[in-house]
Amino acid sequence: MQQYLYLIPALPLVGFLLLAAGGGQFRRHITAIIGAGSVCLSAVIAITLGAQFLLYPPVEGAYHQLLWHWFDTGKLHADIGLRMDALSLVFICIITFIGALIHIYATAFMRHDRDYARFFACMNLFVCSMLLLVMADNLVLLYLGWEGVGLCSFLLIGFWYESPANCQAARKAFIVTRIADTAMIVGLFLLFRELGTLHIREILQQAPQHFTTGDHAVTWIALLLLLGGMGKSAQLPFQTWLPDAMAGPSPVSALIHAATMVTAGVYLIARMHTLFELAPVIMELTAVTGALTLLVAGCSALVQTDIKRILAYSTISQIGYMFLALGVGAWEAGIFHFFTHAFFKALLFLAAGSVIEILHHEHNIFKMGGLRKQLPLIFRTFTIGAAALAALPFLTAGFYSKDEILWYAWSAAGGHPLLWAVGLLGAFITALYSTRLILVVFWGEMKTTPGALPPPAMNVPLVILALFSVAAGWMHLPQLHDVLPETALRAVHPPEIILQGVAILITLLGILTGYMLYYRYPHTIREWQQSAGLMSVRNFLFAGWQFDRLYDALFVQPFVFITQLNRNDVTDQLYTGIAGLHMRLSKLFSVSQNGSLRWYVAGLLMGILFIITLALLR
């Protein structure tokens, strides 16, 4: 069946083309069938191919389909070629399956929006671009998908373009990720200069023979690729765009956070693992970046009041765990956390979208409260998602994947006790703000009266995602060790059972702290709010550690100042001078064209006289 591989990205692309070309003419139910149906069909084909892949593993460990010789110039050859191995299979199934559920949810969520067709056209292109990114057999095609998700995120974050704030958020996401993308494209140029190919399989085969460990060239290449991945995955210092991206509709947030854009960086690093292993310094930098990011984002999530911004910061934090795992060499643990995180993060965003819609577009969690009896289905599914996010021991998928990362953060060859301690602190903070979220939204007094309950199309995806938020932790991924290196352990490390016990204790302590602060003794928080020092810290974290202000001071304001100084720059003055000279000459010579016959005859005679004089003088 591998001959049908091309249908996986092609079906969403066809949906996009149909809706973009004639969407305005289609009835809404036809638009929904094209938009959601194309992604559902893609998911069915992906799951069928995935099942065949697992039951009858291909001889070379991958399905490959060459569709077209794209271009051939000099030494650079690029094809439209698709590849499905164990790593890309995990991503393909997540993108299509969760993408299909989000599309189904969106058919009801966006039912009152006037740009119904434009929304589904952009969503389909988003899914298609991400599929191209993970299925590409060469880095040129991968980069096409990479830029495609950037474009679609811009279109979807700014979907409600009447609001200037939404347009600014879309522009910010586009510009910040473009800065990181510039680093990535330079890395691809360096890679091609060194190896003479951008075909992924050839790169992974040639790199160990061409580079030595710690070689300057491969270190620079890995660093530039890491920067590209950090931009797409919103890791320090590129994390500022993601919380503002909440301006888009909730299904867009779910798609960006669970199945598409922010996971692109994780995929790129895992796919290029050979280059990173040859650059140990960059591996350490990846782990440190992940550890710092999970801490910074977790602290910000702790004080946010907008339900979607809390989830946005939690995504940055959880992607930080994935970077931490990849950086210490625990490749499979990082991908496993991506797998489980996709289900509970999609669930949380979709459930949050339902709450926001029922409460008349209220985002502030402190204006919600007391919803557990009025919205029992949303309450139960949201609680399951939050429990998975908090890594509630033994019952949720998040526990199994995060526990594995914490274990390897110390015991893996690239691990360190300090990385483990930071990961553990992040686990405490995550459990604390997850508990806060549940208690504030669903317990206490009701502050906003709910509107009409959502239709079944919005509830069914919540139930399915809730089931997977529990069961995904018990699933085994495909044979990733055929694609990714096995995790090497340090010579001396503590027993796993001890580290696991500590992690469980810390998680339960975080939940207990949240319970005490936001349910048992809520006056404690009010007393803290009387302290000017604590409120300053709270405001600092609320503003995302003031990174926006820092960037504004370091880059934006100096640039604006220079442009103001250079308003009348030399180039402008040169052009203005040339234009002025021509205008004066034109005005001077126009005197000779005054329409007077006597003036023309006199000029003619003067010319003749001048020529005769010259002839006589010779």
XYZ file of C-alpha atoms in Angstrom:
618
model
C 0.000 0.000 0.000
C 2.987 2.316 0.112
C 1.985 3.601 -3.336
C -0.765 5.520 -1.507
C 1.739 7.384 0.677
C 1.267 10.567 -1.347
C -2.437 10.682 -0.457
C -1.659 11.559 3.170
C -0.508 15.143 2.422
C -2.364 15.363 -0.911
C -5.885 15.067 0.510
C -5.605 18.122 2.824
C -3.969 19.975 -0.069
C -6.924 19.169 -2.352
C -9.272 20.352 0.397
C -7.360 23.615 0.621
C -7.429 24.152 -3.156
C -11.171 23.475 -3.402
C -12.024 25.770 -0.504
C -9.635 28.511 -1.609
C -10.896 28.456 -5.200
C -14.619 28.210 -4.574
C -15.186 28.188 -0.823
C -17.369 31.258 -0.864
C -19.787 29.460 -3.182
C -20.130 26.305 -1.081
C -22.817 25.825 1.553
C -21.481 25.469 5.087
C -22.078 21.741 5.396
C -20.274 21.181 2.072
C -17.378 23.297 3.327
C -17.258 21.250 6.534
C -17.303 17.981 4.579
C -14.435 19.131 2.346
C -12.388 20.662 5.176
C -12.828 18.037 7.878
C -13.478 15.116 5.531
C -10.184 15.477 3.657
C -8.187 15.387 6.908
C -10.246 12.456 8.234
C -9.538 10.494 5.038
C -5.860 11.352 5.390
C -5.954 10.028 8.970
C -7.583 6.764 7.849
C -4.898 6.197 5.202
C -2.121 7.113 7.659
C -3.396 4.726 10.319
C -3.889 1.939 7.752
C -0.378 2.405 6.383
C 0.948 2.627 9.937
C -0.715 -0.667 10.871
C 0.763 -2.340 7.790
C 4.145 -0.828 8.651
C 4.029 -2.336 12.144
C 2.650 -5.731 11.098
C 4.914 -6.150 8.080
C 7.997 -3.968 8.624
C 9.601 -2.970 5.310
C 12.999 -4.447 4.522
C 14.800 -1.096 4.602
C 12.863 0.094 7.636
C 10.901 2.703 5.672
C 8.388 3.278 2.908
C 9.641 5.589 0.197
C 7.835 7.166 -2.738
C 9.450 9.391 -5.355
C 6.813 11.634 -6.954
C 8.761 14.112 -9.036
C 12.258 15.332 -9.825
C 11.817 18.865 -8.519
C 14.950 20.626 -9.762
C 18.537 19.855 -10.658
C 21.052 22.689 -10.627
C 24.791 22.225 -10.270
C 25.366 19.678 -7.518
C 22.021 20.343 -5.876
C 19.321 17.799 -6.650
C 15.929 18.056 -4.992
C 12.987 15.706 -5.415
C 9.408 15.605 -4.250
C 10.049 12.410 -2.330
C 8.138 11.097 0.698
C 9.444 8.765 3.378
C 7.716 7.000 6.243
C 9.906 5.397 8.897
C 9.229 4.773 12.576
C 9.965 8.385 13.558
C 7.884 10.055 10.864
C 5.109 7.479 11.429
C 4.611 8.738 15.000
C 4.343 12.333 13.778
C 2.122 11.471 10.789
C -0.386 9.602 12.956
C -0.501 12.402 15.537
C -0.868 15.148 12.911
C -3.639 13.434 10.982
C -5.545 11.812 13.865
C -5.537 14.792 16.209
C -5.869 17.136 13.235
C -9.024 15.268 12.195
C -10.531 15.551 15.703
C -9.750 19.273 15.813
C -11.339 19.749 12.379
C -14.500 17.948 13.523
C -14.632 20.122 16.638
C -14.109 23.233 14.504
C -17.088 22.444 12.257
C -19.280 23.302 15.246
C -17.040 25.817 17.010
C -16.763 28.068 13.940
C -20.387 27.588 12.849
C -21.304 31.261 13.324
C -18.161 32.699 11.709
C -18.666 34.471 8.389
C -15.281 33.276 7.023
C -16.060 29.604 7.519
C -14.456 28.496 4.226
C -11.311 30.617 4.690
C -10.814 29.067 8.119
C -10.922 25.485 6.846
C -8.806 26.324 3.799
C -6.036 27.633 6.073
C -6.386 24.704 8.488
C -6.081 22.199 5.645
C -2.981 23.937 4.298
C -1.542 23.920 7.822
C -1.975 20.138 8.115
C -0.605 19.588 4.598
C 2.493 21.715 5.332
C 3.238 19.874 8.556
C 2.847 16.507 6.825
C 5.266 17.607 4.100
C 7.720 18.659 6.799
C 7.763 15.261 8.518
C 7.488 13.113 5.382
C 10.131 14.881 3.273
C 13.102 12.749 2.296
C 15.278 15.816 1.728
C 15.855 19.071 3.567
C 14.721 21.268 0.662
C 11.231 19.763 0.753
C 11.328 19.786 4.555
C 12.097 23.515 4.426
C 9.119 24.062 2.112
C 6.847 22.496 4.744
C 8.727 24.410 7.448
C 7.913 27.753 5.846
C 4.404 26.544 5.028
C 3.535 26.096 8.700
C 4.990 29.553 9.377
C 2.754 31.099 6.740
C -0.336 29.225 7.959
C 0.292 30.203 11.569
C 0.389 33.852 10.430
C -2.900 33.442 8.562
C -4.634 31.634 11.419
C -3.344 33.608 14.413
C -4.545 36.740 12.648
C -7.714 35.047 11.392
C -9.954 37.624 13.080
C -8.069 40.428 11.383
C -10.498 43.196 12.316
C -8.774 43.406 15.692
C -5.385 45.223 15.561
C -4.164 43.118 18.525
C -4.736 39.923 16.537
C -2.823 41.316 13.562
C 0.052 42.322 15.822
C 0.149 38.829 17.360
C 0.237 37.222 13.893
C 2.975 39.594 12.737
C 4.985 38.956 15.896
C 4.820 35.179 15.433
C 5.837 35.531 11.788
C 8.798 37.855 12.454
C 10.198 36.018 15.492
C 10.113 32.648 13.762
C 11.611 34.169 10.580
C 14.663 35.285 12.592
C 15.234 31.703 13.704
C 14.464 30.405 10.208
C 17.282 32.577 8.840
C 19.716 30.719 11.081
C 18.314 27.422 9.863
C 18.684 28.235 6.166
C 22.319 29.291 6.751
C 22.821 25.939 8.479
C 21.423 24.144 5.421
C 23.824 26.057 3.141
C 26.769 25.068 5.363
C 25.570 21.476 5.403
C 25.395 21.387 1.607
C 28.836 22.966 1.291
C 30.307 20.283 3.560
C 28.504 17.170 2.313
C 27.289 18.166 -1.152
C 23.787 16.834 -0.508
C 20.597 17.745 1.332
C 19.083 14.277 1.108
C 18.381 13.261 4.704
C 19.423 9.635 4.408
C 22.700 10.530 2.677
C 23.463 13.188 5.313
C 22.982 10.725 8.156
C 25.202 8.168 6.389
C 27.981 10.552 5.344
C 28.210 12.769 8.428
C 30.071 10.293 10.715
C 32.702 9.729 7.975
C 33.034 13.399 7.041
C 33.101 15.032 10.489
C 34.969 14.208 13.649
C 33.271 14.662 17.001
C 33.440 18.316 18.035
C 34.452 19.474 14.538
C 33.880 23.235 14.190
C 31.866 22.827 10.991
C 29.393 20.311 12.389
C 29.151 22.301 15.618
C 28.120 25.408 13.682
C 25.668 23.434 11.565
C 24.060 21.835 14.624
C 23.875 25.223 16.359
C 22.137 26.856 13.398
C 19.667 23.970 13.102
C 19.028 24.189 16.835
C 18.252 27.906 16.518
C 15.749 27.118 13.768
C 14.115 24.503 15.987
C 14.056 26.837 18.989
C 12.170 29.446 16.976
C 9.441 27.096 15.780
C 9.140 25.392 19.168
C 9.105 28.675 21.128
C 12.122 27.918 23.273
C 14.271 30.515 25.006
C 14.902 33.176 23.765
C 12.229 32.843 21.021
C 9.311 31.974 23.324
C 7.601 35.379 23.284
C 5.418 34.794 20.218
C 3.495 31.770 21.500
C 1.431 33.300 24.361
C 0.331 36.120 22.038
C -0.656 33.528 19.428
C -3.709 32.799 21.593
C -5.414 35.556 19.593
C -6.436 32.893 17.059
C -9.533 30.651 17.414
C -9.234 27.814 19.961
C -9.029 25.022 17.307
C -6.035 26.866 15.838
C -4.374 26.968 19.253
C -5.007 23.238 19.675
C -3.523 22.473 16.251
C -0.440 24.658 16.769
C 0.273 23.320 20.248
C -0.552 19.652 19.818
C -0.008 18.524 16.265
C 1.810 21.043 14.142
C 4.048 24.059 14.495
C 5.648 23.883 17.942
C 6.587 20.229 17.489
C 8.540 20.980 14.313
C 11.685 21.868 16.272
C 11.531 18.590 18.190
C 11.205 16.669 14.929
C 14.103 18.521 13.268
C 16.514 17.774 16.118
C 15.443 14.136 16.331
C 15.678 13.716 12.543
C 19.166 15.291 12.444
C 20.329 13.393 15.569
C 23.573 12.239 13.931
C 24.759 15.830 13.476
C 23.867 16.695 17.063
C 25.687 13.660 18.425
C 28.795 14.845 16.580
C 28.476 18.219 18.345
C 28.433 17.463 22.104
C 28.522 21.154 23.015
C 25.289 21.737 21.112
C 23.723 18.696 22.772
C 24.510 20.263 26.145
C 23.136 23.580 24.933
C 19.915 21.832 23.844
C 19.486 20.261 27.285
C 20.210 23.535 29.118
C 17.835 25.426 26.812
C 15.062 22.934 27.535
C 15.671 23.050 31.292
C 15.684 26.851 31.467
C 12.651 27.123 29.198
C 10.531 24.733 31.228
C 11.322 26.693 34.370
C 10.742 30.161 32.886
C 7.486 29.176 31.175
C 6.211 27.226 34.189
C 6.670 30.226 36.488
C 4.797 32.448 34.023
C 1.938 29.934 33.753
C 1.624 30.032 37.521
C 0.375 33.650 37.621
C -1.559 34.022 34.348
C -5.299 34.702 34.490
C -6.236 34.005 30.835
C -7.073 30.305 30.513
C -5.500 30.027 27.052
C -2.311 31.839 28.068
C -1.898 29.410 30.974
C -2.073 26.539 28.494
C 0.262 28.349 26.100
C 2.956 28.723 28.747
C 2.437 25.091 29.737
C 3.111 24.078 26.116
C 6.379 26.005 26.099
C 7.266 24.264 29.349
C 6.416 20.765 28.069
C 8.346 21.313 24.837
C 11.200 22.303 27.153
C 11.016 18.799 28.652
C 11.307 17.371 25.137
C 14.374 19.501 24.394
C 15.858 18.415 27.718
C 15.377 14.759 26.768
C 16.870 15.226 23.294
C 19.809 17.167 24.734
C 20.816 14.419 27.167
C 20.538 11.785 24.428
C 17.217 10.286 25.550
C 15.785 10.437 22.025
C 12.924 7.986 22.475
C 11.863 9.592 25.770
C 11.591 12.980 24.048
C 9.445 11.558 21.247
C 7.313 9.623 23.742
C 6.543 12.840 25.614
C 5.627 14.488 22.313
C 3.231 11.579 21.706
C 1.402 11.786 25.051
C 1.524 15.592 25.218
C -0.276 15.885 21.873
C -3.402 14.185 23.255
C -3.773 15.994 26.569
C -2.774 19.395 25.189
C -5.297 19.153 22.324
C -7.896 18.082 24.897
C -7.144 21.027 27.178
C -7.331 23.608 24.393
C -10.561 22.236 22.947
C -12.164 21.988 26.403
C -10.995 25.529 27.174
C -12.525 26.664 23.877
C -15.861 25.149 24.925
C -15.730 26.875 28.318
C -14.888 30.215 26.690
C -17.753 29.896 24.209
C -20.292 28.836 26.860
C -19.232 31.747 29.104
C -19.784 34.311 26.351
C -16.091 34.583 25.331
C -14.805 35.076 28.874
C -11.079 34.177 29.157
C -10.330 35.218 32.734
C -10.375 32.160 35.023
C -11.252 34.342 38.026
C -14.509 35.296 36.293
C -15.475 31.645 35.867
C -15.859 29.262 38.841
C -18.446 26.701 39.935
C -18.815 25.053 36.539
C -18.396 21.386 37.477
C -22.118 20.740 37.898
C -23.279 22.854 34.949
C -20.698 21.398 32.536
C -20.088 17.831 33.767
C -18.627 16.455 30.520
C -16.248 19.370 30.026
C -15.310 19.258 33.703
C -14.411 15.560 33.581
C -12.478 15.705 30.328
C -10.673 18.921 31.300
C -9.714 17.369 34.650
C -8.278 14.322 32.872
C -6.237 16.602 30.610
C -4.995 18.700 33.527
C -4.123 15.555 35.492
C -2.086 14.294 32.520
C -0.370 17.678 32.288
C 0.462 17.489 35.990
C 1.705 13.897 35.482
C -0.648 12.428 38.092
C 1.098 9.134 39.008
C 0.073 5.837 37.376
C -3.285 7.059 36.019
C -2.312 9.430 33.238
C -0.190 9.297 30.104
C 1.776 12.380 31.103
C 3.172 10.581 34.139
C 4.832 7.811 32.123
C 6.480 10.092 29.570
C 7.599 12.813 31.994
C 8.852 10.296 34.527
C 11.065 8.787 31.823
C 12.545 12.196 30.986
C 13.256 12.963 34.644
C 15.007 9.616 35.027
C 17.214 10.183 32.001
C 17.900 13.825 32.948
C 20.184 12.405 35.617
C 21.112 8.914 34.449
C 21.648 9.385 30.682
C 25.192 9.869 29.385
C 24.467 13.561 28.776
C 22.490 13.969 31.981
C 23.388 15.850 35.149
C 21.888 16.032 38.658
C 21.293 19.762 38.173
C 19.204 19.128 35.042
C 17.205 16.564 37.001
C 16.656 19.058 39.834
C 15.415 21.732 37.406
C 13.091 19.192 35.755
C 11.799 18.203 39.168
C 11.116 21.819 40.119
C 9.265 22.203 36.818
C 7.153 19.146 37.688
C 6.185 20.753 41.015
C 5.220 24.025 39.313
C 3.238 22.184 36.619
C 1.266 20.221 39.203
C 0.622 23.439 41.136
C -0.746 25.520 38.255
C -2.751 22.572 36.867
C -4.472 22.198 40.239
C -5.028 25.973 40.387
C -6.629 25.869 36.956
C -9.087 23.123 37.894
C -10.041 24.586 41.269
C -10.518 28.168 40.090
C -12.511 27.280 36.950
C -14.722 24.475 38.243
C -15.003 24.964 42.018
C -16.154 27.867 44.168
C -18.922 30.310 43.332
C -20.219 30.737 39.818
C -19.309 34.200 38.525
C -20.574 33.988 34.942
C -23.817 32.294 33.972
C -23.244 29.634 31.274
C -24.945 29.902 27.915
C -26.125 27.069 25.662
C -24.253 23.758 25.870
C -22.033 22.819 22.921
C -23.279 20.453 20.182
C -22.097 16.799 19.984
C -19.500 17.629 17.325
C -17.623 19.555 20.002
C -18.084 16.940 22.750
C -17.108 13.735 20.916
C -13.483 14.836 20.248
C -13.139 15.704 23.953
C -14.158 12.186 25.000
C -11.790 10.527 22.491
C -8.871 12.737 23.489
C -9.605 12.121 27.190
C -9.391 8.361 26.607
C -6.037 8.728 24.865
C -4.790 11.112 27.577
C -4.978 8.097 29.864
C -4.238 5.199 27.526
C -1.382 6.750 25.502
C 0.973 6.168 28.419
C 0.471 2.430 28.102
C 1.109 2.358 24.373
C 4.418 1.403 22.847
C 5.795 3.495 20.058
C 7.029 1.858 16.843
C 10.581 0.555 16.759
C 12.206 3.935 17.203
C 15.557 2.347 18.036
C 15.781 1.443 14.321
C 15.810 5.183 13.576
C 17.125 6.827 16.742
C 20.116 5.809 18.875
C 19.466 3.966 22.103
C 20.008 6.007 25.259
C 23.429 5.473 26.812
C 23.542 5.612 30.623
C 26.137 7.105 32.937
C 28.471 4.632 34.631
C 27.147 5.575 38.069
C 23.601 6.755 38.696
C 20.908 6.310 41.357
C 18.397 3.453 40.995
C 15.382 4.358 38.861
C 12.930 3.422 41.595
C 14.379 6.099 43.917
C 14.237 8.876 41.322
C 10.729 7.787 40.347
C 9.620 7.863 43.969
C 11.003 11.387 44.404
C 9.262 12.550 41.212
C 5.934 11.130 42.395
C 6.363 12.787 45.771
C 7.131 16.169 44.180
C 4.107 15.942 41.862
C 1.785 15.083 44.752
C 3.308 17.912 46.766
C 2.541 20.324 43.909
C -1.088 19.146 43.787
C -1.397 19.418 47.576
C 0.066 22.940 47.546
C -2.430 23.986 44.883
C -5.270 22.478 46.904
C -4.199 24.293 50.067
C -3.713 27.661 48.385
C -6.717 27.758 46.058
C -9.316 25.695 47.946
C -8.504 25.178 51.605
C -6.891 28.508 52.537
C -7.624 30.935 49.676
C -7.167 33.915 52.014
C -3.422 33.193 51.936
C -3.274 34.364 48.332
C -5.226 37.509 49.199
C -2.776 38.255 52.023
C 0.165 37.808 49.668
C -1.434 40.279 47.296
C -1.035 42.941 49.988
C 2.737 42.640 49.781
C 4.315 45.088 47.310
C 7.404 42.863 46.893
C 5.408 39.733 46.069
C 3.196 41.678 43.685
C 6.288 42.976 41.875
C 7.496 39.403 41.407
C 4.030 38.376 40.292
C 3.869 41.206 37.720
C 7.342 40.322 36.480
C 6.328 36.694 35.871
C 2.933 37.731 34.502
C 4.721 39.770 31.820
C 6.709 36.703 30.766
C 9.851 37.745 32.659
C 9.741 41.056 30.734
C 11.321 39.536 27.629
C 9.175 41.729 25.381
C 10.366 44.865 27.157
C 13.963 43.641 26.963
C 13.730 43.016 23.206
C 12.030 46.343 22.744
C 14.905 48.095 24.539
C 17.658 46.075 22.839
C 16.413 45.904 19.258
C 13.237 47.835 18.473
C 13.975 51.210 20.058
C 17.611 51.436 18.795
C 16.411 50.541 15.307
C 13.675 53.178 15.427
C 16.214 55.737 16.728
C 18.658 54.980 13.891
C 15.939 55.170 11.266
C 14.850 58.564 12.613
C 18.443 59.817 12.439
C 18.806 58.427 8.954
C 15.473 59.723 7.690
C 17.289 62.026 5.169
C 20.019 59.558 4.323
C 22.734 60.053 1.676
C 21.063 57.812 -0.864
C 17.803 59.735 -0.601
C 19.652 63.048 -0.958
C 21.495 61.785 -4.079
C 18.237 60.727 -5.715
C 16.592 64.007 -4.725
C 19.565 65.974 -6.166
C 19.457 64.123 -9.515
C 15.712 64.686 -9.792
C 16.120 68.421 -8.958
C 18.899 68.875 -11.550
C 16.725 67.323 -14.261
C 13.804 69.542 -13.305
C 15.972 72.690 -13.516
C 17.504 71.687 -16.881
C 14.054 70.892 -18.218
C 12.781 74.277 -17.074
C 15.826 76.029 -18.671
C 15.467 74.345 -22.057
C 11.707 74.785 -22.089
C 12.372 78.529 -22.723
C 13.331 77.620 -26.323
C 9.894 76.002 -26.874
C 7.690 79.102 -26.447
C 5.605 78.764 -29.693
C 6.895 82.064 -31.279
C 7.738 81.717 -35.037
C 10.058 84.748 -34.954
C 12.003 83.189 -32.048
C 12.407 79.924 -33.983
C 13.566 81.788 -37.211
C 16.012 83.894 -35.187
C 17.368 80.755 -33.549
C 17.757 79.101 -36.970
C 19.655 82.097 -38.376
C 21.883 82.281 -35.301
C 22.711 78.612 -35.735
C 23.581 79.069 -39.413
C 25.686 82.098 -38.535
C 27.469 80.102 -35.847
C 28.290 77.233 -38.240
C 29.572 79.645 -40.962
C 31.754 81.419 -38.378
C 33.242 78.112 -37.303
C 33.938 77.219 -40.978
C 35.702 80.529 -41.641
C 37.826 80.244 -38.539
C 39.176 76.836 -39.527
